[in-house]
Amino acid sequence: MWSRVSAVGSRRSGACRCRLLSYPWGAQDRGPGSKTQKCFSTSTGFYNKEDESATSTDSSGEKASENQEKATPGNAKKNLLNIISEMKVELSSKKTFQILKTLKTKEQTKDQPESMESASSMFQKATADSKAKRSKPLNPELVEAASAVASSLPFDRKQTVSDLLAQLRKHEEATDAQKKGETTNISNVIADMKIGKRRLTRGVSRPSSQISFDDDDGQGDMFQTGVLSEFAGSKRRGLHLGRRLNIFPVSPTVTEGTPEAESSPSLWDLELANQIAAVNQKPPRNGFEEMIQWTKEGKLWEFPINNEAGIEDDVEFHEHIFLDKYLEDFPKQGPIRHFMELVTCGLSKNPYLSVKQKAEHIEWFRDYFQEKEELLKEIDDHEKETDISLEKKSLSK
Amino acid sequence: MRQTGKMAASVLGWALRAARQIFPLPCRGQVRGYYVDWRMLRDVKRRKMAYEYADERLRINALRKNNILPKELQEIADKEIAALPRDSCPVRIRNRCVLTSRPRGVKRRWRLSRIVFRHLADHSQMSGIQRAMW
């Protein structure tokens, strides 16, 4: 910013400073060094404050370095006032006329735009500089600068100072509001704006839209879209803005009814809820919305396709495969163990069952065999007897 | 479980009294829903029961259908499975037409009898179905 200032300033400096110099003093010297000195000399206010840096502003070549030096935060005060002098020529004529209106001063000769330029430039730089130090009351530097400018102007000093400070405050407020991101300014402005005749037609059309809203769900929303909804929103805000009049006694909210209803939602309540949900749903306007609706219902898969959509298995693979831990209760020898090992082998290869289901299978078998323990013992005894008898027979033979 | 229990309002003339949706809410009191005919209802019951007893039947059959366990155990298992309710076996389920409850001529993919299928396809209400011509 500083560099841009200097570049622009140097180009236009010739014209404006000539004018500045020509009016009261008539000197037409175009040397850069003398110019700056003369600029300082024209405004006594500036000169008083720029005493310290006046010596360093001998040549335009030093202007850039000067600017850079002044860019350091330490010399904020000097920055402001020095750059005021150098920034005089940056503005276009458009801005000068704007400032003329705002300050409401009499139209004057060429002298006025120049002084206005300085004032506006001071505004610009003031706002730019004070952004770093944002405080609700105006910066004392700004006040000083305002007083300096006022002194330079040929008008009533106090009046101009107060006007300038008011302007500054407005600017500050605007930038503060924008910083906070307040977007209600526009709506406030619109609310303040007069609508006049058009309001009647809109009011008339609203009851009709309300009537048709219930019947025609698809188009009921169309009436509310656009500007109408905005108006409705502003009206609602307007209703609740004012202070309470305390005319009617405020009854305490009844909370006894709700727990009763929640305990047993009757059929009618459910139907009502379904109806409300159905009313709020609008028929899909296009294929995309239809697909969205289907996805929500579950009719359409979610893309990219999730292979484990229905299965929420948090278990690792080893718990599916290594099922030996469930076989601890079984006998370690014999046909039952053999059988159970086959069962576990089959379950480990089954990808469709959850670990819980597999464990349930094995548990059932365990319970079953525990019930049949006596039987199994009898069977074992009987087998042993038959084996012994067979051996005896074989031995005897 | 193949049976859905819900019937869409039938397009066909003779099935206008098609089964209505069984109320999905677990409310107390009477719930009325209609299947196409009683045979369909019985089929629905069989399917439900088969679903309930599926695991048990699988386990007992696993005991029966192997030659590792002693035969006595397998005989006991035979008796046990015979003692289960008759409708719990999946063999008794018949894949009937969903709209007309026709037991024969039902295409499995669409769960519809051939007549209904033809009717819907001719009215271009079957997605991806076209008259064959080659």
Short mmCIF file of C-alpha atoms in Angstrom, two decimals:
data_model
loop_
_atom_site.label_atom_id
_atom_site.label_comp_id
_atom_site.label_asym_id
_atom_site.label_seq_id
_atom_site.Cartn_x
_atom_site.Cartn_y
_atom_site.Cartn_z
CA MET A 1 0.00 0.00 0.00
CA TRP A 2 2.73 2.36 0.86
CA SER A 3 4.58 1.68 -2.35
CA ARG A 4 1.47 2.17 -4.41
CA VAL A 5 0.89 5.46 -2.70
CA SER A 6 4.26 6.75 -3.54
CA ALA A 7 4.05 5.63 -7.14
CA VAL A 8 0.73 7.28 -7.72
CA GLY A 9 1.62 10.26 -5.75
CA SER A 10 4.75 10.95 -7.66
CA ARG A 11 2.95 10.90 -10.99
CA ARG A 12 0.24 13.27 -10.06
CA SER A 13 2.21 15.31 -7.71
CA GLY A 14 3.25 17.67 -10.38
CA ALA A 15 -0.20 18.84 -11.30
CA CYS A 16 -1.70 19.15 -7.91
CA ARG A 17 1.20 20.61 -6.17
CA CYS A 18 1.49 23.18 -8.82
CA ARG A 19 -2.05 24.13 -8.10
CA LEU A 20 -1.45 24.12 -4.43
CA LEU A 21 1.51 26.28 -4.79
CA SER A 22 0.07 28.48 -7.47
CA TYR A 23 -2.89 29.74 -5.56
CA PRO A 24 -1.47 31.43 -2.57
CA TRP A 25 2.16 31.56 -3.47
CA GLY A 26 2.45 31.19 -7.18
CA ALA A 27 5.75 29.33 -7.13
CA GLN A 28 6.20 26.97 -10.02
CA ASP A 29 9.25 25.15 -8.97
CA ARG A 30 9.05 21.49 -9.95
CA GLY A 31 11.95 20.18 -8.04
CA PRO A 32 10.87 17.30 -5.88
CA GLY A 33 12.72 18.39 -2.86
CA SER A 34 11.51 21.93 -2.93
CA LYS A 35 8.00 20.69 -3.53
CA THR A 36 7.86 18.72 -0.41
CA GLN A 37 9.29 21.51 1.57
CA LYS A 38 6.76 23.87 0.17
CA CYS A 39 4.00 21.42 0.85
CA PHE A 40 5.06 21.37 4.40
CA SER A 41 5.17 25.10 4.54
CA THR A 42 1.63 25.64 3.27
CA SER A 43 -0.09 23.96 6.14
CA THR A 44 1.12 25.22 9.40
CA GLY A 45 -0.56 22.44 11.26
CA PHE A 46 1.25 19.79 9.30
CA TYR A 47 4.51 21.57 9.57
CA ASN A 48 4.38 21.77 13.30
CA LYS A 49 4.07 18.05 13.61
CA GLU A 50 6.44 17.18 10.87
CA ASP A 51 9.33 19.08 12.27
CA GLU A 52 11.13 15.97 13.22
CA SER A 53 10.84 14.30 9.88
CA ALA A 54 11.08 17.39 7.76
CA THR A 55 14.81 17.13 7.50
CA SER A 56 14.64 13.65 6.08
CA THR A 57 12.34 14.56 3.24
CA ASP A 58 14.68 16.42 1.04
CA SER A 59 14.44 14.36 -2.09
CA SER A 60 11.88 12.18 -3.73
CA GLY A 61 14.38 9.39 -3.75
CA GLU A 62 14.15 9.30 -0.02
CA LYS A 63 10.39 9.20 -0.17
CA ALA A 64 10.29 5.48 -0.69
CA SER A 65 12.63 4.80 2.14
CA GLU A 66 10.71 7.28 4.20
CA ASN A 67 7.55 5.42 3.52
CA GLN A 68 9.14 2.17 4.46
CA GLU A 69 10.48 3.63 7.62
CA LYS A 70 7.13 5.03 8.45
CA ALA A 71 5.51 1.72 7.82
CA THR A 72 7.01 0.45 11.03
CA PRO A 73 4.40 0.43 13.76
CA GLY A 74 6.49 2.53 16.02
CA ASN A 75 5.98 5.71 14.07
CA ALA A 76 2.25 5.49 13.64
CA LYS A 77 1.58 9.07 14.48
CA LYS A 78 4.25 10.36 12.19
CA ASN A 79 3.11 7.95 9.49
CA LEU A 80 -0.36 9.36 9.54
CA LEU A 81 0.51 12.95 9.25
CA ASN A 82 3.41 12.53 6.88
CA ILE A 83 1.44 10.45 4.51
CA ILE A 84 -1.32 12.98 4.59
CA SER A 85 0.96 15.38 2.96
CA GLU A 86 2.17 12.91 0.39
CA MET A 87 -1.18 11.36 -0.27
CA LYS A 88 -2.89 14.52 -1.30
CA VAL A 89 -2.91 13.79 -4.96
CA GLU A 90 -4.10 10.21 -4.99
CA LEU A 91 -7.78 10.91 -5.11
CA SER A 92 -9.94 11.32 -8.12
CA SER A 93 -12.28 14.19 -8.61
CA LYS A 94 -15.24 11.94 -7.96
CA LYS A 95 -14.27 11.47 -4.36
CA THR A 96 -13.74 15.13 -3.84
CA PHE A 97 -17.29 15.89 -4.84
CA GLN A 98 -18.53 13.19 -2.57
CA ILE A 99 -16.67 14.67 0.30
CA LEU A 100 -18.04 18.06 -0.58
CA LYS A 101 -21.53 16.75 -0.11
CA THR A 102 -20.77 14.95 3.08
CA LEU A 103 -19.12 17.85 4.76
CA LYS A 104 -21.79 20.24 3.48
CA THR A 105 -19.46 23.07 2.93
CA LYS A 106 -19.89 25.90 0.50
CA GLU A 107 -18.51 25.40 -2.94
CA GLN A 108 -15.33 27.21 -3.33
CA THR A 109 -12.53 27.67 -5.72
CA LYS A 110 -9.75 25.36 -6.56
CA ASP A 111 -8.46 25.62 -3.08
CA GLN A 112 -11.34 23.57 -1.79
CA PRO A 113 -10.73 20.33 -3.67
CA GLU A 114 -7.18 20.29 -2.52
CA SER A 115 -8.07 20.69 1.08
CA MET A 116 -10.85 18.20 0.67
CA GLU A 117 -8.45 15.81 -0.83
CA SER A 118 -6.29 16.05 2.19
CA ALA A 119 -9.26 15.51 4.48
CA SER A 120 -10.42 12.49 2.57
CA SER A 121 -6.97 11.12 2.37
CA MET A 122 -6.75 11.56 6.07
CA PHE A 123 -9.97 9.58 6.39
CA GLN A 124 -8.55 6.83 4.28
CA LYS A 125 -5.31 6.59 6.08
CA ALA A 126 -6.94 7.02 9.43
CA THR A 127 -9.20 4.08 8.88
CA ALA A 128 -6.38 2.05 7.47
CA ASP A 129 -4.02 2.83 10.27
CA SER A 130 -6.43 2.53 13.09
CA LYS A 131 -7.61 -0.88 11.96
CA ALA A 132 -4.77 -2.34 13.91
CA LYS A 133 -5.82 -0.52 17.04
CA ARG A 134 -9.59 -0.79 17.00
CA SER A 135 -11.22 0.88 19.98
CA LYS A 136 -14.72 2.15 20.47
CA PRO A 137 -13.77 5.72 21.32
CA LEU A 138 -12.02 7.44 18.52
CA ASN A 139 -8.33 7.21 18.32
CA PRO A 140 -6.65 10.19 19.92
CA GLU A 141 -4.41 10.32 16.89
CA LEU A 142 -7.40 10.68 14.69
CA VAL A 143 -8.65 13.46 16.85
CA GLU A 144 -5.34 15.20 16.54
CA ALA A 145 -5.31 14.67 12.82
CA ALA A 146 -8.84 15.98 12.58
CA SER A 147 -7.90 19.06 14.50
CA ALA A 148 -4.87 19.50 12.28
CA VAL A 149 -6.96 19.29 9.17
CA ALA A 150 -9.54 21.59 10.59
CA SER A 151 -6.89 24.10 11.31
CA SER A 152 -5.71 23.89 7.74
CA LEU A 153 -9.16 24.52 6.37
CA PRO A 154 -10.42 28.06 6.10
CA PHE A 155 -13.80 27.25 7.68
CA ASP A 156 -15.03 27.30 11.19
CA ARG A 157 -12.51 25.14 13.03
CA LYS A 158 -14.75 23.62 15.65
CA GLN A 159 -17.50 22.84 13.21
CA THR A 160 -15.17 21.08 10.86
CA VAL A 161 -13.57 19.13 13.67
CA SER A 162 -16.90 17.89 14.91
CA ASP A 163 -18.01 17.00 11.40
CA LEU A 164 -14.82 15.13 10.69
CA LEU A 165 -15.02 13.22 13.92
CA ALA A 166 -18.62 12.25 13.22
CA GLN A 167 -17.56 10.98 9.84
CA LEU A 168 -14.79 8.97 11.43
CA ARG A 169 -17.16 7.42 13.90
CA LYS A 170 -19.48 6.35 11.12
CA HIS A 171 -16.64 4.76 9.24
CA GLU A 172 -15.47 2.94 12.29
CA GLU A 173 -18.89 1.60 13.03
CA ALA A 174 -19.30 0.37 9.50
CA THR A 175 -15.99 -1.43 9.48
CA ASP A 176 -16.69 -2.91 12.90
CA ALA A 177 -20.03 -4.23 11.78
CA GLN A 178 -18.56 -5.74 8.67
CA LYS A 179 -15.80 -7.30 10.69
CA LYS A 180 -18.30 -9.00 12.93
CA GLY A 181 -20.09 -10.25 9.91
CA GLU A 182 -23.42 -8.65 10.56
CA THR A 183 -25.64 -9.29 7.62
CA THR A 184 -28.75 -7.74 9.00
CA ASN A 185 -27.80 -4.33 7.73
CA ILE A 186 -29.30 -5.05 4.37
CA SER A 187 -32.47 -6.44 5.81
CA ASN A 188 -32.73 -3.48 8.14
CA VAL A 189 -32.36 -1.20 5.22
CA ILE A 190 -35.00 -3.06 3.29
CA ALA A 191 -37.31 -3.05 6.28
CA ASP A 192 -36.93 0.66 6.57
CA MET A 193 -37.61 1.14 2.95
CA LYS A 194 -41.10 2.13 2.04
CA ILE A 195 -43.03 -0.34 0.01
CA GLY A 196 -46.23 1.59 -0.29
CA LYS A 197 -48.80 0.34 -2.74
CA ARG A 198 -47.25 -3.01 -3.42
CA ARG A 199 -47.78 -4.13 0.12
CA LEU A 200 -51.52 -4.33 -0.32
CA THR A 201 -51.36 -6.76 -3.17
CA ARG A 202 -48.99 -9.00 -1.31
CA GLY A 203 -51.22 -8.97 1.75
CA VAL A 204 -54.21 -9.90 -0.33
CA SER A 205 -52.51 -12.78 -1.99
CA ARG A 206 -51.28 -14.30 1.25
CA PRO A 207 -54.58 -15.65 2.61
CA SER A 208 -55.17 -17.38 -0.67
CA SER A 209 -51.79 -18.99 -0.46
CA GLN A 210 -52.49 -20.07 3.08
CA ILE A 211 -55.74 -21.67 2.04
CA SER A 212 -54.25 -23.57 -0.79
CA PHE A 213 -51.21 -24.64 1.17
CA ASP A 214 -52.95 -27.53 2.84
CA ASP A 215 -54.38 -28.97 -0.30
CA ASP A 216 -51.63 -28.50 -2.73
CA ASP A 217 -48.41 -29.46 -1.08
CA GLY A 218 -46.33 -29.29 -4.17
CA GLN A 219 -47.16 -25.74 -5.04
CA GLY A 220 -47.82 -24.41 -1.58
CA ASP A 221 -44.15 -23.83 -1.13
CA MET A 222 -43.91 -21.87 -4.33
CA PHE A 223 -45.93 -19.04 -2.85
CA GLN A 224 -43.62 -18.73 0.04
CA THR A 225 -40.39 -18.75 -1.90
CA GLY A 226 -38.48 -15.70 -2.87
CA VAL A 227 -39.24 -12.34 -1.44
CA LEU A 228 -42.38 -13.34 0.41
CA SER A 229 -40.52 -15.56 2.80
CA GLU A 230 -38.12 -12.77 3.53
CA PHE A 231 -41.01 -10.44 4.27
CA ALA A 232 -42.63 -13.03 6.46
CA GLY A 233 -39.44 -13.43 8.39
CA SER A 234 -39.10 -9.70 8.91
CA LYS A 235 -42.72 -9.45 10.02
CA ARG A 236 -42.20 -12.17 12.59
CA ARG A 237 -39.20 -10.33 13.90
CA GLY A 238 -41.21 -7.15 14.07
CA LEU A 239 -43.92 -8.84 16.12
CA HIS A 240 -41.59 -9.95 18.87
CA LEU A 241 -39.31 -6.96 18.93
CA GLY A 242 -41.17 -4.70 21.32
CA ARG A 243 -41.23 -4.84 25.06
CA ARG A 244 -43.77 -6.95 26.86
CA LEU A 245 -46.87 -5.09 28.00
CA ASN A 246 -47.71 -7.58 30.79
CA ILE A 247 -51.42 -7.37 30.05
CA PHE A 248 -52.13 -11.06 30.17
CA PRO A 249 -50.92 -13.33 32.95
CA VAL A 250 -48.32 -15.79 31.79
CA SER A 251 -49.43 -19.28 32.69
CA PRO A 252 -46.71 -21.74 33.72
CA THR A 253 -46.04 -24.29 31.04
CA VAL A 254 -47.80 -27.55 31.69
CA THR A 255 -45.33 -30.42 31.61
CA GLU A 256 -47.52 -33.07 33.12
CA GLY A 257 -49.20 -34.02 29.89
CA THR A 258 -46.09 -34.96 27.95
CA PRO A 259 -44.82 -37.90 30.01
CA GLU A 260 -48.27 -39.45 29.92
CA ALA A 261 -48.34 -39.29 26.17
CA GLU A 262 -44.88 -40.72 25.76
CA SER A 263 -45.55 -43.79 27.81
CA SER A 264 -48.05 -45.23 25.36
CA PRO A 265 -48.17 -43.58 21.96
CA SER A 266 -51.61 -44.34 20.77
CA LEU A 267 -52.43 -45.25 17.24
CA TRP A 268 -53.89 -41.84 16.63
CA ASP A 269 -50.75 -40.10 17.75
CA LEU A 270 -48.68 -42.20 15.47
CA GLU A 271 -51.00 -41.55 12.60
CA LEU A 272 -50.84 -37.83 13.27
CA ALA A 273 -47.09 -37.93 13.34
CA ASN A 274 -47.03 -39.80 10.08
CA GLN A 275 -49.41 -37.31 8.56
CA ILE A 276 -47.29 -34.37 9.63
CA ALA A 277 -44.20 -35.99 8.21
CA ALA A 278 -46.00 -36.68 4.97
CA VAL A 279 -47.24 -33.10 4.70
CA ASN A 280 -43.75 -31.72 5.09
CA GLN A 281 -42.42 -33.98 2.43
CA LYS A 282 -42.71 -32.57 -1.01
CA PRO A 283 -42.82 -34.78 -4.05
CA PRO A 284 -39.40 -34.94 -5.67
CA ARG A 285 -38.89 -32.37 -8.35
CA ASN A 286 -36.43 -34.39 -10.34
CA GLY A 287 -34.72 -37.73 -10.56
CA PHE A 288 -31.95 -36.74 -8.21
CA GLU A 289 -34.33 -35.88 -5.40
CA GLU A 290 -36.17 -39.11 -6.02
CA MET A 291 -32.95 -41.05 -5.68
CA ILE A 292 -32.11 -39.16 -2.50
CA GLN A 293 -35.49 -40.09 -1.08
CA TRP A 294 -35.01 -43.72 -1.97
CA THR A 295 -31.58 -43.77 -0.39
CA LYS A 296 -33.03 -42.38 2.83
CA GLU A 297 -35.76 -45.02 2.80
CA GLY A 298 -33.22 -47.73 2.16
CA LYS A 299 -34.45 -48.77 -1.24
CA LEU A 300 -31.29 -47.60 -2.93
CA TRP A 301 -27.81 -48.51 -1.89
CA GLU A 302 -25.37 -45.85 -0.91
CA PHE A 303 -22.64 -45.12 -3.39
CA PRO A 304 -19.72 -45.82 -3.36
CA ILE A 305 -21.01 -49.21 -2.44
CA ASN A 306 -20.22 -50.34 1.04
CA ASN A 307 -19.80 -54.08 1.01
CA GLU A 308 -20.45 -54.29 4.72
CA ALA A 309 -23.58 -52.22 4.66
CA GLY A 310 -25.89 -54.34 6.75
CA ILE A 311 -23.20 -56.09 8.71
CA GLU A 312 -21.74 -54.17 11.60
CA ASP A 313 -19.18 -56.68 12.68
CA ASP A 314 -16.65 -55.10 14.95
CA VAL A 315 -14.93 -58.41 15.49
CA GLU A 316 -11.61 -59.30 14.00
CA PHE A 317 -11.19 -62.27 11.69
CA HIS A 318 -9.30 -64.39 14.21
CA GLU A 319 -12.34 -64.55 16.44
CA HIS A 320 -14.29 -66.08 13.59
CA ILE A 321 -11.72 -68.71 12.80
CA PHE A 322 -10.14 -69.80 16.06
CA LEU A 323 -13.07 -71.20 17.98
CA ASP A 324 -11.11 -73.64 20.15
CA LYS A 325 -11.69 -71.55 23.23
CA TYR A 326 -15.34 -72.61 23.17
CA LEU A 327 -14.35 -76.28 23.20
CA GLU A 328 -12.87 -76.28 26.68
CA ASP A 329 -15.90 -77.83 28.32
CA PHE A 330 -16.00 -80.82 26.04
CA PRO A 331 -14.14 -84.05 26.69
CA LYS A 332 -10.77 -84.08 25.05
CA GLN A 333 -10.99 -87.59 23.70
CA GLY A 334 -13.62 -89.56 22.03
CA PRO A 335 -16.15 -89.18 19.31
CA ILE A 336 -17.75 -86.10 20.79
CA ARG A 337 -14.56 -84.15 20.56
CA HIS A 338 -14.12 -85.31 17.03
CA PHE A 339 -17.61 -84.23 16.19
CA MET A 340 -17.17 -80.82 17.79
CA GLU A 341 -13.96 -80.22 15.98
CA LEU A 342 -15.76 -80.80 12.72
CA VAL A 343 -18.44 -78.39 13.83
CA THR A 344 -15.93 -75.67 14.63
CA CYS A 345 -14.17 -76.26 11.34
CA GLY A 346 -17.42 -75.74 9.49
CA LEU A 347 -18.31 -72.62 11.48
CA SER A 348 -14.94 -71.05 10.92
CA LYS A 349 -15.48 -71.32 7.20
CA ASN A 350 -18.92 -69.74 7.38
CA PRO A 351 -18.83 -66.05 6.48
CA TYR A 352 -22.53 -65.45 6.92
CA LEU A 353 -22.79 -65.96 10.64
CA SER A 354 -21.72 -63.56 13.32
CA VAL A 355 -19.42 -64.64 16.11
CA LYS A 356 -22.33 -64.56 18.47
CA GLN A 357 -24.32 -66.96 16.38
CA LYS A 358 -21.39 -69.34 16.12
CA ALA A 359 -20.90 -69.26 19.86
CA GLU A 360 -24.59 -69.98 20.32
CA HIS A 361 -24.32 -73.06 18.12
CA ILE A 362 -21.46 -74.45 20.16
CA GLU A 363 -23.21 -73.66 23.41
CA TRP A 364 -26.28 -75.52 22.32
CA PHE A 365 -24.23 -78.57 21.59
CA ARG A 366 -22.54 -78.37 24.96
CA ASP A 367 -25.89 -78.16 26.71
CA TYR A 368 -27.23 -81.01 24.66
CA PHE A 369 -24.34 -83.31 25.48
CA GLN A 370 -24.49 -82.40 29.13
CA GLU A 371 -28.12 -83.44 29.19
CA LYS A 372 -27.28 -86.72 27.53
CA GLU A 373 -24.36 -87.45 29.83
CA GLU A 374 -26.01 -90.37 31.51
CA LEU A 375 -27.03 -91.82 28.26
CA LEU A 376 -23.56 -91.39 26.97
CA LYS A 377 -22.17 -93.16 29.98
CA GLU A 378 -24.51 -96.05 29.45
CA ILE A 379 -23.51 -96.17 25.86
CA ASP A 380 -19.89 -96.18 26.81
CA ASP A 381 -20.40 -99.00 29.29
CA HIS A 382 -22.35 -100.98 26.81
CA GLU A 383 -19.66 -100.48 24.23
CA LYS A 384 -17.01 -101.55 26.61
CA GLU A 385 -18.96 -104.65 27.46
CA THR A 386 -19.42 -105.52 23.86
CA ASP A 387 -15.75 -104.91 23.20
CA ILE A 388 -14.73 -107.08 26.12
CA SER A 389 -17.08 -109.82 25.04
CA LEU A 390 -15.73 -109.68 21.52
CA GLU A 391 -12.16 -109.91 22.78
CA LYS A 392 -13.04 -112.82 24.95
CA LYS A 393 -14.62 -114.57 22.06
CA SER A 394 -11.63 -113.93 19.87
CA LEU A 395 -9.28 -115.02 22.63
CA SER A 396 -11.22 -118.16 23.34
CA LYS A 397 -11.11 -119.03 19.69
CA MET B 1 -38.16 -65.97 4.54
CA ARG B 2 -39.60 -65.57 1.19
CA GLN B 3 -43.04 -64.49 2.18
CA THR B 4 -43.39 -60.78 2.44
CA GLY B 5 -46.76 -60.56 4.07
CA LYS B 6 -47.39 -57.28 2.35
CA MET B 7 -49.30 -57.07 -0.85
CA ALA B 8 -49.38 -54.19 -3.17
CA ALA B 9 -52.80 -53.29 -4.39
CA SER B 10 -53.34 -55.65 -7.21
CA VAL B 11 -53.72 -54.43 -10.70
CA LEU B 12 -55.68 -57.40 -11.78
CA GLY B 13 -59.41 -57.44 -11.80
CA TRP B 14 -59.94 -60.74 -10.03
CA ALA B 15 -57.44 -59.83 -7.32
CA LEU B 16 -58.92 -56.50 -6.32
CA ARG B 17 -59.50 -57.83 -2.88
CA ALA B 18 -55.80 -58.49 -2.62
CA ALA B 19 -54.27 -58.66 0.79
CA ARG B 20 -53.82 -55.41 2.56
CA GLN B 21 -50.78 -54.43 4.43
CA ILE B 22 -50.43 -55.94 7.82
CA PHE B 23 -50.16 -53.09 10.24
CA PRO B 24 -46.50 -52.80 11.15
CA LEU B 25 -47.06 -51.20 14.54
CA PRO B 26 -46.91 -53.44 17.61
CA CYS B 27 -50.20 -52.12 18.93
CA ARG B 28 -52.43 -54.03 21.27
CA GLY B 29 -55.81 -55.08 20.16
CA GLN B 30 -57.04 -56.63 17.03
CA VAL B 31 -55.07 -56.28 13.89
CA ARG B 32 -56.73 -57.32 10.69
CA GLY B 33 -55.00 -58.05 7.49
CA TYR B 34 -56.07 -60.12 4.55
CA TYR B 35 -54.20 -62.66 2.52
CA VAL B 36 -55.45 -63.82 -0.80
CA ASP B 37 -56.80 -67.05 0.64
CA TRP B 38 -56.50 -69.36 3.62
CA ARG B 39 -53.95 -71.52 1.95
CA MET B 40 -51.71 -68.54 1.63
CA LEU B 41 -52.24 -67.81 5.29
CA ARG B 42 -51.23 -71.32 6.25
CA ASP B 43 -48.18 -71.03 4.07
CA VAL B 44 -47.30 -67.82 5.88
CA LYS B 45 -47.59 -69.58 9.23
CA ARG B 46 -45.38 -72.40 8.06
CA ARG B 47 -42.75 -69.99 6.92
CA LYS B 48 -42.75 -68.21 10.25
CA MET B 49 -42.44 -71.43 12.15
CA ALA B 50 -39.73 -72.75 9.92
CA TYR B 51 -37.79 -69.57 10.60
CA GLU B 52 -38.15 -70.06 14.35
CA TYR B 53 -37.00 -73.65 14.41
CA ALA B 54 -34.37 -73.38 11.70
CA ASP B 55 -31.37 -73.37 14.02
CA GLU B 56 -32.58 -76.25 16.14
CA ARG B 57 -33.36 -78.37 13.15
CA LEU B 58 -29.94 -77.65 11.73
CA ARG B 59 -28.19 -78.76 14.90
CA ILE B 60 -30.19 -81.90 15.38
CA ASN B 61 -29.68 -82.82 11.78
CA ALA B 62 -25.98 -82.33 12.23
CA LEU B 63 -26.11 -84.91 15.02
CA ARG B 64 -28.05 -87.27 12.87
CA LYS B 65 -26.17 -87.01 9.64
CA ASN B 66 -22.73 -88.13 10.72
CA ASN B 67 -21.09 -91.42 11.43
CA ILE B 68 -18.76 -90.36 14.24
CA LEU B 69 -21.24 -90.21 17.04
CA PRO B 70 -22.66 -93.44 18.39
CA LYS B 71 -25.77 -94.68 16.74
CA GLU B 72 -27.76 -94.53 19.90
CA LEU B 73 -27.26 -90.84 20.04
CA GLN B 74 -28.37 -90.52 16.49
CA GLU B 75 -31.52 -92.49 17.13
CA ILE B 76 -32.37 -90.22 19.99
CA ALA B 77 -31.80 -87.25 17.75
CA ASP B 78 -34.14 -88.79 15.19
CA LYS B 79 -36.85 -89.00 17.74
CA GLU B 80 -36.26 -85.47 18.84
CA ILE B 81 -36.56 -83.99 15.43
CA ALA B 82 -39.71 -85.96 14.77
CA ALA B 83 -41.16 -84.51 17.93
CA LEU B 84 -40.84 -80.98 16.66
CA PRO B 85 -44.02 -79.38 15.30
CA ARG B 86 -44.86 -80.45 11.85
CA ASP B 87 -45.05 -76.98 10.39
CA SER B 88 -41.52 -76.19 11.44
CA CYS B 89 -39.96 -78.11 8.62
CA PRO B 90 -39.08 -76.07 5.56
CA VAL B 91 -40.15 -78.80 3.24
CA ARG B 92 -43.76 -77.88 3.81
CA ILE B 93 -43.32 -74.41 2.44
CA ARG B 94 -44.76 -73.94 -1.01
CA ASN B 95 -43.65 -71.04 -3.16
CA ARG B 96 -47.01 -69.66 -4.07
CA CYS B 97 -47.76 -66.75 -6.29
CA VAL B 98 -47.68 -63.61 -4.28
CA LEU B 99 -50.70 -62.03 -5.91
CA THR B 100 -52.97 -64.94 -6.62
CA SER B 101 -51.66 -67.71 -4.32
CA ARG B 102 -51.36 -70.07 -7.25
CA PRO B 103 -49.20 -73.03 -6.16
CA ARG B 104 -48.04 -74.00 -9.62
CA GLY B 105 -46.44 -72.17 -12.47
CA VAL B 106 -44.70 -69.69 -10.20
CA LYS B 107 -41.47 -68.13 -11.37
CA ARG B 108 -39.12 -67.89 -8.47
CA ARG B 109 -37.43 -64.65 -9.37
CA TRP B 110 -40.63 -62.66 -9.44
CA ARG B 111 -42.68 -64.77 -7.05
CA LEU B 112 -45.54 -64.51 -9.51
CA SER B 113 -47.57 -67.07 -11.30
CA ARG B 114 -47.21 -67.27 -15.03
CA ILE B 115 -50.56 -65.66 -15.69
CA VAL B 116 -49.95 -62.65 -13.52
CA PHE B 117 -46.47 -62.32 -14.89
CA ARG B 118 -47.76 -62.32 -18.42
CA HIS B 119 -50.43 -59.78 -17.58
CA LEU B 120 -48.03 -57.34 -16.00
CA ALA B 121 -45.40 -57.78 -18.65
CA ASP B 122 -47.89 -57.10 -21.41
CA HIS B 123 -48.90 -53.89 -19.70
CA SER B 124 -45.17 -53.04 -19.49
CA GLN B 125 -45.16 -52.98 -15.73
CA MET B 126 -42.26 -55.35 -15.35
CA SER B 127 -38.97 -53.62 -15.51
CA GLY B 128 -36.63 -55.05 -18.10
CA ILE B 129 -39.11 -57.58 -19.47
CA GLN B 130 -39.74 -57.65 -23.13
CA ARG B 131 -41.53 -60.00 -25.47
CA ALA B 132 -39.06 -62.54 -26.73
CA MET B 133 -38.52 -62.65 -30.42
CA TRP B 134 -35.71 -64.38 -32.19
#
